[in-house]
PDB file of C-alpha atoms in Angstrom:
ATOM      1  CA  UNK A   1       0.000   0.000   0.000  1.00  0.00           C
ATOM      2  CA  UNK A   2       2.635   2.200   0.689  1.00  0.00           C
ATOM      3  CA  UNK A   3       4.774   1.535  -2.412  1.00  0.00           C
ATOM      4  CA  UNK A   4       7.591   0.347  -0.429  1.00  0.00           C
ATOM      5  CA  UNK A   5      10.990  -0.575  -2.383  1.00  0.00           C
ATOM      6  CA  UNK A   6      12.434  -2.001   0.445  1.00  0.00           C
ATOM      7  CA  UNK A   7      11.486  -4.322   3.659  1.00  0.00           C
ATOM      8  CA  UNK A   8      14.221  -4.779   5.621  1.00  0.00           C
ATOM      9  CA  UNK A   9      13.888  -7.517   8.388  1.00  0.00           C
ATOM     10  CA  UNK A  10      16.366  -6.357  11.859  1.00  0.00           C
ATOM     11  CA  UNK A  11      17.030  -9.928  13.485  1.00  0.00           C
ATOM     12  CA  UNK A  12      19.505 -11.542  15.686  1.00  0.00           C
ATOM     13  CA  UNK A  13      21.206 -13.459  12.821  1.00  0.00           C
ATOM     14  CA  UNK A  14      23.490 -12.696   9.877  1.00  0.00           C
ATOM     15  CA  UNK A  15      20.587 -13.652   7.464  1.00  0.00           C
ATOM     16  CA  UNK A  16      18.934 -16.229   5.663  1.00  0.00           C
ATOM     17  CA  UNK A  17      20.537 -19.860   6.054  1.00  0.00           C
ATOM     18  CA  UNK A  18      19.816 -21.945   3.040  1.00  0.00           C
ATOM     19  CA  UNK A  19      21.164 -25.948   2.681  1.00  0.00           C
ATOM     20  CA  UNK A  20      23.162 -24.666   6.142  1.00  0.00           C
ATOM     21  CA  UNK A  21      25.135 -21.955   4.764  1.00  0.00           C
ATOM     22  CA  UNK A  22      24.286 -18.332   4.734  1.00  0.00           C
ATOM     23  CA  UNK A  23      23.256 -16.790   1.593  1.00  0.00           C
ATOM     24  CA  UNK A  24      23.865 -13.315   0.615  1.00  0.00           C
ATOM     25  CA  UNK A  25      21.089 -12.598  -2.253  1.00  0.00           C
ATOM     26  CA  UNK A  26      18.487 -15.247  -3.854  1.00  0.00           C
ATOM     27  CA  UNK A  27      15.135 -14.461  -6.144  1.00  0.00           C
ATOM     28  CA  UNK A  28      12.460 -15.350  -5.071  1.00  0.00           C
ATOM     29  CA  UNK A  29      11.603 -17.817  -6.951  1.00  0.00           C
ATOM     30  CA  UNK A  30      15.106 -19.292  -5.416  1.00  0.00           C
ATOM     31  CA  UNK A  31      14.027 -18.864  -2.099  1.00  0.00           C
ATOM     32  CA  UNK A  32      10.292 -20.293  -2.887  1.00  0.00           C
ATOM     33  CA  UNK A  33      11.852 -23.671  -3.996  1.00  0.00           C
ATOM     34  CA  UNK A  34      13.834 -23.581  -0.809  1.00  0.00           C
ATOM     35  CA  UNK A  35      11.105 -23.505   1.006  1.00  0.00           C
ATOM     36  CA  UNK A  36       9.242 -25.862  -0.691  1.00  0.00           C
ATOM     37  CA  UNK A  37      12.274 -28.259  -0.199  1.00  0.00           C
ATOM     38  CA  UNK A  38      12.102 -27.295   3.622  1.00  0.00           C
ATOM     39  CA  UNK A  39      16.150 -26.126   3.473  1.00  0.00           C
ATOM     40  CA  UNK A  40      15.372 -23.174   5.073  1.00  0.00           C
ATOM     41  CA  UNK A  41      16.947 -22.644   8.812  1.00  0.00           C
ATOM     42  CA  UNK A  42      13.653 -22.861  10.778  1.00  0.00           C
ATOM     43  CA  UNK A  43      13.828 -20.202  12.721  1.00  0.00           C
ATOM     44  CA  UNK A  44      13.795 -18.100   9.709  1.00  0.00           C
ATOM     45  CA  UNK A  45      11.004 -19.757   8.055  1.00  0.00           C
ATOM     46  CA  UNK A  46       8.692 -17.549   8.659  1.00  0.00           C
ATOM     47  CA  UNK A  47      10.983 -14.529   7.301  1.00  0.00           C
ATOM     48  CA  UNK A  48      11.130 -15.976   4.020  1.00  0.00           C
ATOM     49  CA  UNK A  49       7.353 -17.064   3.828  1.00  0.00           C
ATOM     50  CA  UNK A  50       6.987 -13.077   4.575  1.00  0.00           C
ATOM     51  CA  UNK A  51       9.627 -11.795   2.354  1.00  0.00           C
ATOM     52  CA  UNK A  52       8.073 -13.685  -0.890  1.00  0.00           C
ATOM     53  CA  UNK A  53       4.547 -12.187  -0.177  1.00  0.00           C
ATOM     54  CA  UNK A  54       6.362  -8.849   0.004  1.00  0.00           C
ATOM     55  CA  UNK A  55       7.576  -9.443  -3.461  1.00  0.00           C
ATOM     56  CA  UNK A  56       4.320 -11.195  -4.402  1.00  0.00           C
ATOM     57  CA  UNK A  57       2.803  -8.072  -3.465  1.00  0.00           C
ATOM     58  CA  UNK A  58       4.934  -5.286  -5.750  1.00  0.00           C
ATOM     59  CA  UNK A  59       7.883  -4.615  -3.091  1.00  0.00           C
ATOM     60  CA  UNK A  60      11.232  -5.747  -5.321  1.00  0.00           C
ATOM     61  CA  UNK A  61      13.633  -5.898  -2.326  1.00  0.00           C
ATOM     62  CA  UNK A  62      13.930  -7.097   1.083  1.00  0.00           C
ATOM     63  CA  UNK A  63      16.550  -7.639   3.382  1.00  0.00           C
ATOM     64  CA  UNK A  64      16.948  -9.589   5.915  1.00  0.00           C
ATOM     65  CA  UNK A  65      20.322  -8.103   8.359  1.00  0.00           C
ATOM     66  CA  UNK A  66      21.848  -8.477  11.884  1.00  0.00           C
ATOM     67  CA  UNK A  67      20.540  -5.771  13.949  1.00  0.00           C
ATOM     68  CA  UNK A  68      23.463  -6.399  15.949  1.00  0.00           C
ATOM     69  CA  UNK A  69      26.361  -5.526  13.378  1.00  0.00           C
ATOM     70  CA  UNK A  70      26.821  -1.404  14.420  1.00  0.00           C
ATOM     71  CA  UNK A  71      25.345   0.988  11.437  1.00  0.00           C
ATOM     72  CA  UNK A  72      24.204  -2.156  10.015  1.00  0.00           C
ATOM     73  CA  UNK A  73      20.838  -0.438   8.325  1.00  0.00           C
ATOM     74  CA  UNK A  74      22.791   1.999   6.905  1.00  0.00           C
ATOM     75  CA  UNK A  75      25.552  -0.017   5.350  1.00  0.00           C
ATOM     76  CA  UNK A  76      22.224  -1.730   3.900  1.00  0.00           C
ATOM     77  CA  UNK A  77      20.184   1.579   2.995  1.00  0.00           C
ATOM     78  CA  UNK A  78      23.329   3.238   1.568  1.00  0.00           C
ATOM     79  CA  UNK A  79      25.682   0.444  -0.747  1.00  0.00           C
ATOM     80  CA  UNK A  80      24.966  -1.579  -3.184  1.00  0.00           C
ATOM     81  CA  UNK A  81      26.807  -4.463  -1.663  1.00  0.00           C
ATOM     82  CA  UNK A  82      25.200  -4.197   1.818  1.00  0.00           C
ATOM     83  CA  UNK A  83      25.118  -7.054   4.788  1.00  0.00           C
ATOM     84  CA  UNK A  84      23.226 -10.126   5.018  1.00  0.00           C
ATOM     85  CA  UNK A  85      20.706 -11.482   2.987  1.00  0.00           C
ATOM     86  CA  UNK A  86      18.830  -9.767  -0.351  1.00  0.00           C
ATOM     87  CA  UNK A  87      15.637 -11.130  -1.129  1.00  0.00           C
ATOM     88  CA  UNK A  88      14.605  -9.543  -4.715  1.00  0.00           C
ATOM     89  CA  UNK A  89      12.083  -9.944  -7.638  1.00  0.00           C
ATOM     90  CA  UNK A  90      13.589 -11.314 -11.051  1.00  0.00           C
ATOM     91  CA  UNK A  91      13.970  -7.556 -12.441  1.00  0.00           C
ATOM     92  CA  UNK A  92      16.286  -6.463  -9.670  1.00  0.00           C
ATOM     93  CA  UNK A  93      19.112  -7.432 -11.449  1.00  0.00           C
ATOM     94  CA  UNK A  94      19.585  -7.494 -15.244  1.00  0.00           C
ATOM     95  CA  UNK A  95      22.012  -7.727 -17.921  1.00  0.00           C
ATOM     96  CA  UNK A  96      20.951  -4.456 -20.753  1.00  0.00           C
ATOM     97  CA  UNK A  97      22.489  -3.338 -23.686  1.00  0.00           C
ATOM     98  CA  UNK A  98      24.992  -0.214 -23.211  1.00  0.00           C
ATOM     99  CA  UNK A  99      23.878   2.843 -24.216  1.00  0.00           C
ATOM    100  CA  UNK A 100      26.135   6.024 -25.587  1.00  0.00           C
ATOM    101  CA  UNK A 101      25.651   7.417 -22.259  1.00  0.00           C
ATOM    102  CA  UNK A 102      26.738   4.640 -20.546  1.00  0.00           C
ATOM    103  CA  UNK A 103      30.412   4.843 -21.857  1.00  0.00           C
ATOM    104  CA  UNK A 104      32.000   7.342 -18.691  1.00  0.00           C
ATOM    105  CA  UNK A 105      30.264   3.755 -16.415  1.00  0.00           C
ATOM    106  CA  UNK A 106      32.092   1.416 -18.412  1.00  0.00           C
ATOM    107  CA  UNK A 107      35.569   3.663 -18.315  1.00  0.00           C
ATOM    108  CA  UNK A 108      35.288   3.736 -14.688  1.00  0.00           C
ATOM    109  CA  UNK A 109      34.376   0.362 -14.456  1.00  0.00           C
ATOM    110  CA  UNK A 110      37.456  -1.426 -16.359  1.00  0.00           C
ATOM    111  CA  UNK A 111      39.691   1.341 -14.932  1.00  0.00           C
ATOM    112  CA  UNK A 112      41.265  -0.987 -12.187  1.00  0.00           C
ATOM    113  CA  UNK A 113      41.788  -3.963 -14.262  1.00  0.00           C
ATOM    114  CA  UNK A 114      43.413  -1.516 -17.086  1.00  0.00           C
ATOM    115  CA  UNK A 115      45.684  -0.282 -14.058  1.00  0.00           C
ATOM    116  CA  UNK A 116      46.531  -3.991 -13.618  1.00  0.00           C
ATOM    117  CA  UNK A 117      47.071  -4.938 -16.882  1.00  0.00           C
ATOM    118  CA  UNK A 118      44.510  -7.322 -17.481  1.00  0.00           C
ATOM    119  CA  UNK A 119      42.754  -5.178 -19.793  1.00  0.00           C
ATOM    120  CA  UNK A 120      43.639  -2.761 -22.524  1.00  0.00           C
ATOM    121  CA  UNK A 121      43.694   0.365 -22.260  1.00  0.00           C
ATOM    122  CA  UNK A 122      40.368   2.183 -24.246  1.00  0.00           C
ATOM    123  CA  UNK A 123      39.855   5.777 -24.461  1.00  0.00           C
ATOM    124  CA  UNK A 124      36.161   6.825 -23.803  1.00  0.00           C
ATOM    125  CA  UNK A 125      35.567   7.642 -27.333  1.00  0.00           C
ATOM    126  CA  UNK A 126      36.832   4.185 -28.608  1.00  0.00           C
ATOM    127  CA  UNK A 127      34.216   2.449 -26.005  1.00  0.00           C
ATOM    128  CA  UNK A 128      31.538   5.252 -27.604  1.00  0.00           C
ATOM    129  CA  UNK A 129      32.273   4.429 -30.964  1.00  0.00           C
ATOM    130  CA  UNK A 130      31.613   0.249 -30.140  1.00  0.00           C
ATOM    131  CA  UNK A 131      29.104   0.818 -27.901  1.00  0.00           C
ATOM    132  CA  UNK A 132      26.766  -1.344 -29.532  1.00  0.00           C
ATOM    133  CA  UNK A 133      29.131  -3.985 -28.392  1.00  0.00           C
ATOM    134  CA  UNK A 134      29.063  -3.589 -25.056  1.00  0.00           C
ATOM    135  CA  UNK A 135      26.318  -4.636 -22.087  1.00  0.00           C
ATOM    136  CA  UNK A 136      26.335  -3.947 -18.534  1.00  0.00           C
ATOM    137  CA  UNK A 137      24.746  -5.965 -15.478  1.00  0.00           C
ATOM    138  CA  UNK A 138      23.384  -3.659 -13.079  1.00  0.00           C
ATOM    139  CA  UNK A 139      22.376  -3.580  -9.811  1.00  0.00           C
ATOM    140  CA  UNK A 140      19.384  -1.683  -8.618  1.00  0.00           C
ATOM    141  CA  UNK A 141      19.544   0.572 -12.438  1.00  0.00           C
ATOM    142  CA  UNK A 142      23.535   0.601 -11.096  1.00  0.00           C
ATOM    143  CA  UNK A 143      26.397  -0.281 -13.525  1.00  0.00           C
ATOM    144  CA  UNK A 144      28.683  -2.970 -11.408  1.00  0.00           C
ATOM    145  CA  UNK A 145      29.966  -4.994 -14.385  1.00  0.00           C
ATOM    146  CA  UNK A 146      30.120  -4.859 -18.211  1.00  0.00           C
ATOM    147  CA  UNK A 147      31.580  -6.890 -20.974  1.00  0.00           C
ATOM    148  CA  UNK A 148      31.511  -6.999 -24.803  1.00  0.00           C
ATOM    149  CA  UNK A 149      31.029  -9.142 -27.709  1.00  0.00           C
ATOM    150  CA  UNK A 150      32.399  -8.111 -31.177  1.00  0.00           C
ATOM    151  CA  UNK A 151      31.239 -10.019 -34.077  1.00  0.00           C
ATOM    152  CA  UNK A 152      33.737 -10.652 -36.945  1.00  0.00           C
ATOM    153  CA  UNK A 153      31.087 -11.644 -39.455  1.00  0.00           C
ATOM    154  CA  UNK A 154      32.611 -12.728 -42.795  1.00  0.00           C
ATOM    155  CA  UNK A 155      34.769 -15.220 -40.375  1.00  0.00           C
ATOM    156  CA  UNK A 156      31.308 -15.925 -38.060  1.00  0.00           C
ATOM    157  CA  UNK A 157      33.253 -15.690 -35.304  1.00  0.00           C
ATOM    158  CA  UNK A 158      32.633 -13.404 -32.444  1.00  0.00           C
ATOM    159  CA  UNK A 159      35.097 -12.038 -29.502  1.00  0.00           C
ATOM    160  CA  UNK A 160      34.412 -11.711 -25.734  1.00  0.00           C
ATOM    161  CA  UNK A 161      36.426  -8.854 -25.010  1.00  0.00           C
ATOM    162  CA  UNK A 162      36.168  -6.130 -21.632  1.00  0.00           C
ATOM    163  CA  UNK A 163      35.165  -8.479 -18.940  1.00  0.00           C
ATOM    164  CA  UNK A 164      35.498  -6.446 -15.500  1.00  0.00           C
ATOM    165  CA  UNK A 165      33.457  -6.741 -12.363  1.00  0.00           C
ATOM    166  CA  UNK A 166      33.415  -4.052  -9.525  1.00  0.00           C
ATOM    167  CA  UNK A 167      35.406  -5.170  -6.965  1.00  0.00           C
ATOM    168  CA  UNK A 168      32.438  -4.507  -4.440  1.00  0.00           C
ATOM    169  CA  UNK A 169      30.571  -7.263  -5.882  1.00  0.00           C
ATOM    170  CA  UNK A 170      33.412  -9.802  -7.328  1.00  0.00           C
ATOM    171  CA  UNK A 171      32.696 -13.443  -6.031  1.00  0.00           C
ATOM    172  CA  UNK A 172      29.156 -13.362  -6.754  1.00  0.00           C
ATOM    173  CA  UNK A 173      29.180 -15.200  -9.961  1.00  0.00           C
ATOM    174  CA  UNK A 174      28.257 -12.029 -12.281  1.00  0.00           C
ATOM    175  CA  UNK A 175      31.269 -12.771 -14.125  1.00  0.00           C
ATOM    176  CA  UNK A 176      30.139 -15.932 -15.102  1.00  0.00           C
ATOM    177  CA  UNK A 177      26.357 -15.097 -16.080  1.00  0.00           C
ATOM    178  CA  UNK A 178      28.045 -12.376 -18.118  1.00  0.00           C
ATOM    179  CA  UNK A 179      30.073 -14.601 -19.707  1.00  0.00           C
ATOM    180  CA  UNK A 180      27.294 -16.606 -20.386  1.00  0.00           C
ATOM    181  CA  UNK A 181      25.222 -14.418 -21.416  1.00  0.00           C
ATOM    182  CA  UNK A 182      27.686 -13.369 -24.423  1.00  0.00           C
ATOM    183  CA  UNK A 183      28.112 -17.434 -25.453  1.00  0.00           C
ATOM    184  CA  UNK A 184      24.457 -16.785 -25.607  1.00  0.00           C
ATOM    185  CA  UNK A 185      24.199 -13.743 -27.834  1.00  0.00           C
ATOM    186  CA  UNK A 186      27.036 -15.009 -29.689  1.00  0.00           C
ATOM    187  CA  UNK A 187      24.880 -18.495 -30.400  1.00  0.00           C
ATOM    188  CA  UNK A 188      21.476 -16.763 -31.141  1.00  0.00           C
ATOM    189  CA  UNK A 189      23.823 -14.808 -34.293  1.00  0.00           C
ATOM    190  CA  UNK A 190      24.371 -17.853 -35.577  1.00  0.00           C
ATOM    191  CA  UNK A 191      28.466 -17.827 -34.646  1.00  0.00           C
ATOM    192  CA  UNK A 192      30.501 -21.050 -35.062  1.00  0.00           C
ATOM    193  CA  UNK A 193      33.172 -19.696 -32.213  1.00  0.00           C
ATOM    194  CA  UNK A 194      33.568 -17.635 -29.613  1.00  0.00           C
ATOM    195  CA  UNK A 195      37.550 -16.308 -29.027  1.00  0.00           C
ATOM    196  CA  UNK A 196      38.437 -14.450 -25.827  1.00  0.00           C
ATOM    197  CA  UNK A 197      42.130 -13.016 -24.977  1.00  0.00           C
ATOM    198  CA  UNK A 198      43.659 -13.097 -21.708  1.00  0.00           C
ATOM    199  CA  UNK A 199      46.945 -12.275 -20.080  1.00  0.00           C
ATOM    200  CA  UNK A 200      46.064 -13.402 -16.659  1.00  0.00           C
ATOM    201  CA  UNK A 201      42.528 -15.074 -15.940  1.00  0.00           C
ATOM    202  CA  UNK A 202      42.733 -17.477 -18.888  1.00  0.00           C
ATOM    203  CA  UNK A 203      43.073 -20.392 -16.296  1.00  0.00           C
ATOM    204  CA  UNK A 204      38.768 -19.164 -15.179  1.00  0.00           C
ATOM    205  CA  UNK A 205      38.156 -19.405 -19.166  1.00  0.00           C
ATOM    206  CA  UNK A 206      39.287 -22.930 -19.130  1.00  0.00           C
ATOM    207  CA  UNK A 207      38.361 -24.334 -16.438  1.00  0.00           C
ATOM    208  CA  UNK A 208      34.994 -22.348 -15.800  1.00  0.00           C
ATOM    209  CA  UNK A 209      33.864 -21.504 -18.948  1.00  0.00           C
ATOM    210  CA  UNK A 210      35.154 -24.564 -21.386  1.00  0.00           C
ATOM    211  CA  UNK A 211      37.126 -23.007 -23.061  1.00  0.00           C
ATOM    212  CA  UNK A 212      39.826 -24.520 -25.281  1.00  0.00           C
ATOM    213  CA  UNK A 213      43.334 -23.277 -26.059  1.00  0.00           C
ATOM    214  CA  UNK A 214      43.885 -21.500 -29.506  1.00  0.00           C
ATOM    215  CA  UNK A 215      46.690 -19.545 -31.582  1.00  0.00           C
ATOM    216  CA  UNK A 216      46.733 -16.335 -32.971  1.00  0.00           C
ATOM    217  CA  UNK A 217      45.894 -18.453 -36.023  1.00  0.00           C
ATOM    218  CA  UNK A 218      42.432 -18.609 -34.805  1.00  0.00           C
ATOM    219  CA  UNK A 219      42.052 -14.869 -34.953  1.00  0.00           C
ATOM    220  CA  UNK A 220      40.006 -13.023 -37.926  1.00  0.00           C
ATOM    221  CA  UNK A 221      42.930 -11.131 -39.847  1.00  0.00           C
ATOM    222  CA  UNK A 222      42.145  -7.525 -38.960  1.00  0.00           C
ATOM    223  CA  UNK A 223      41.904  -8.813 -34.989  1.00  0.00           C
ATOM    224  CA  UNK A 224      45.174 -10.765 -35.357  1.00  0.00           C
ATOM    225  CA  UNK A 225      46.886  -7.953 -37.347  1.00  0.00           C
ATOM    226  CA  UNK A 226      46.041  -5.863 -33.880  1.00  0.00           C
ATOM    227  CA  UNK A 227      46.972  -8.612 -31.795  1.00  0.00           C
ATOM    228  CA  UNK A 228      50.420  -7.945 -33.311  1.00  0.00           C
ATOM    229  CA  UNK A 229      50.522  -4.625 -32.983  1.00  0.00           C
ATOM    230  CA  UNK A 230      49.722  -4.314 -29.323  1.00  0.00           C
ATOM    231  CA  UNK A 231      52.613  -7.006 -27.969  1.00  0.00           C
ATOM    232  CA  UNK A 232      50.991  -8.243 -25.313  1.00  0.00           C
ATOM    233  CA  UNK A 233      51.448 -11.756 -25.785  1.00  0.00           C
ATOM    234  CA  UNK A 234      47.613 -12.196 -24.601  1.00  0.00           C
ATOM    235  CA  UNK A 235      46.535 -16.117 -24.548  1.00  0.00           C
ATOM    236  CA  UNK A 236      44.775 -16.786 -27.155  1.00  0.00           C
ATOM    237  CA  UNK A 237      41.052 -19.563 -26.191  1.00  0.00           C
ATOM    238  CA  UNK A 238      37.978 -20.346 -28.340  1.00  0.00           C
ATOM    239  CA  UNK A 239      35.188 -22.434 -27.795  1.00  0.00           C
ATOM    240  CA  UNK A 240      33.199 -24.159 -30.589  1.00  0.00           C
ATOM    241  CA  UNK A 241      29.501 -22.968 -30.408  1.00  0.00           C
ATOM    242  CA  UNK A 242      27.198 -25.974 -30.772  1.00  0.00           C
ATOM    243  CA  UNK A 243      23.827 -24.627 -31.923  1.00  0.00           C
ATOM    244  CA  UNK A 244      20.534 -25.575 -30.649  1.00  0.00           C
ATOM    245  CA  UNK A 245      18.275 -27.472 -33.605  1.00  0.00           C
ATOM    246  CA  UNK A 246      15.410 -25.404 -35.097  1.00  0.00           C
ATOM    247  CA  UNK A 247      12.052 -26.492 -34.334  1.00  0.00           C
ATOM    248  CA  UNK A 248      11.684 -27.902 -38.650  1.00  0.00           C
ATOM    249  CA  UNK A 249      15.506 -29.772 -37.767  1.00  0.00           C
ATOM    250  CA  UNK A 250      13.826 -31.136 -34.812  1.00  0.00           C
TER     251      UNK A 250
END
C-alpha cells in the first residue's frame, strides 16, 4: 500500500541460512523452492514465507540483516553491496544493452583492471564508438559490471572482449552469467566460435567456462593484425559454439 521498495527484516542473525550456509542474495523464486524443499533454517522460516509475499505483493527488495552488526541499516540503505541477505524480484538485477551514455560507467568500471594490466587500455571515445558492443549488469539501475562481444562476421566468429566486475561485488558469480550471457548472444547470431584473450585469468576461461586453447591463427585477420601490434602476448582460447536445432531440424 505504501509503495515500499524495500522491507528490511532487523534480526539476531546474519541472514537467511539456506542448505546450512548463509546466503547473501536469492530471487524469489530461489528462495520459494527452498522452502518448498524445507532447506530453510527454521527459525527463519517464517521470514522468508513473509519476504516472498512482500515481493508477491509489488515490493522488489527485502533484506533480511543483523541488527546487531553497528550501522548495520545503513551499510544496507546506503551500498549496493550491503550485509546479510537480499531477497529480490527477477527484475532487480539485469544484464541491458549499453547505451552512448553509458560509456563514462564502463571507463570507470574497467579502470582498475586496465591499471593492472589485465585489460587494454580504451579511451572513452573508442568504447563510444563500439558501444553497440558492449552490455552492462546492473544492480538496482547501477552499472557494477560490463563486458563486450564483437562479431567478426565474414569469419562468423565473435570475440568476448572487456570483462570487468566491480570489486564490491566480485565473487558473486556475475562474471560468469556475463560470460554466459555473451556465449548466448554469440549463439542466437548464428556464430561457429567464440575467441576471448587473456593475459592473466585465462586459467577461469578454461576451467569455468570450457574453453579450449587457440593460436593467434584462430584470430580473424584484422583482430590478429592488432593482436600484433599491441605485444601483449595475450593467450589466445575459443570455444566451438554448438547450436541448438530449429524447431523444422527437430
Amino acid at each position: 500500500a505504501l509503495g515500499a521498495v524495500k522491507l528490511v527484516y532487523i534480526t539476531t542473525a546474519a541472514g537467511l541460512v539456506v542448505n546450512g550456509e548463509l546466503v547473501h542474495e536469492l530471487t524469489v523464486d530461489e528462495l520459494a523452492e527452498a522452502l518448498q524443499k524445507g532447506t530453510v533454517a527454521g527459525p527463519q522460516v517464517s521470514k522468508a514465507r513473509h519476504a516472498i509475499a512482500a515481493c508477491i505483493a509489488g515490493v522488489p527488495r527485502i533484506h533480511v540483516i543483523d541488527g546487531r552488526v553497528d550501522d548495520g541499516l545503513l551499510a544496507e540503505v546506503f551500498s549496493n553491496e550491503g550485509i546479510g541477505t537480499l531477497i529480490h524480484t527477477n527484475e532487480y538485477r539485469q544484464i541491458r544493452k549499453a547505451k552512448k551514455r553509458d560509456a563514462r560507467s564502463i571507463e570507470q568500471l574497467i579502470h582498475l583492471s586496465v591499471a593492472n594490466e589485465e585489460l587494454l587500455p580504451r579511451s572513452r571515445a573508442e568504447i563510444e564508438r563500439q558501444i553497440g558492443d558492449y552490455f552492462l549488469f546492473e544492480v538496482d539501475r547501477n552499472p557494477v559490471a560490463c563486458i563486450a562481444l564483437h562479431v567478426y562476421q565474414e569469419q562468423n566468429k565473435g570475440e568476448l572482449a572487456c570483462l570487468s566486475v566491480h570489486p564490491s561485488h566480485e565473487n558473486q558469480g556475475i562474471g560468469r552469467r556475463m560470460v554466459q550471457f555473451v556465449e548466448d548472444r554469440a549463439r542466437e547470431a548464428g556464430l561457429d566460435v567464440l575467441l576471448a584473450l587473456s593475459t592473466q585469468t585465462f586459467n577461469y576461461f578454461r576451467s569455468k567456462a570450457g574453453f579450449l586453447d587457440g593460436t593467434p591463427e584462430d584470430l580473424p585477420p584484422e583482430r590478429r593484425a592488432r593482436y600484433e601490434q599491441s605485444g601483449r602476448r595475450s593467450r589466445v582460447l575459443k570455444k566451438p559454439l554448438k547450436h541448438k536445432p530449429s524447431a523444422v531440424e527437430q
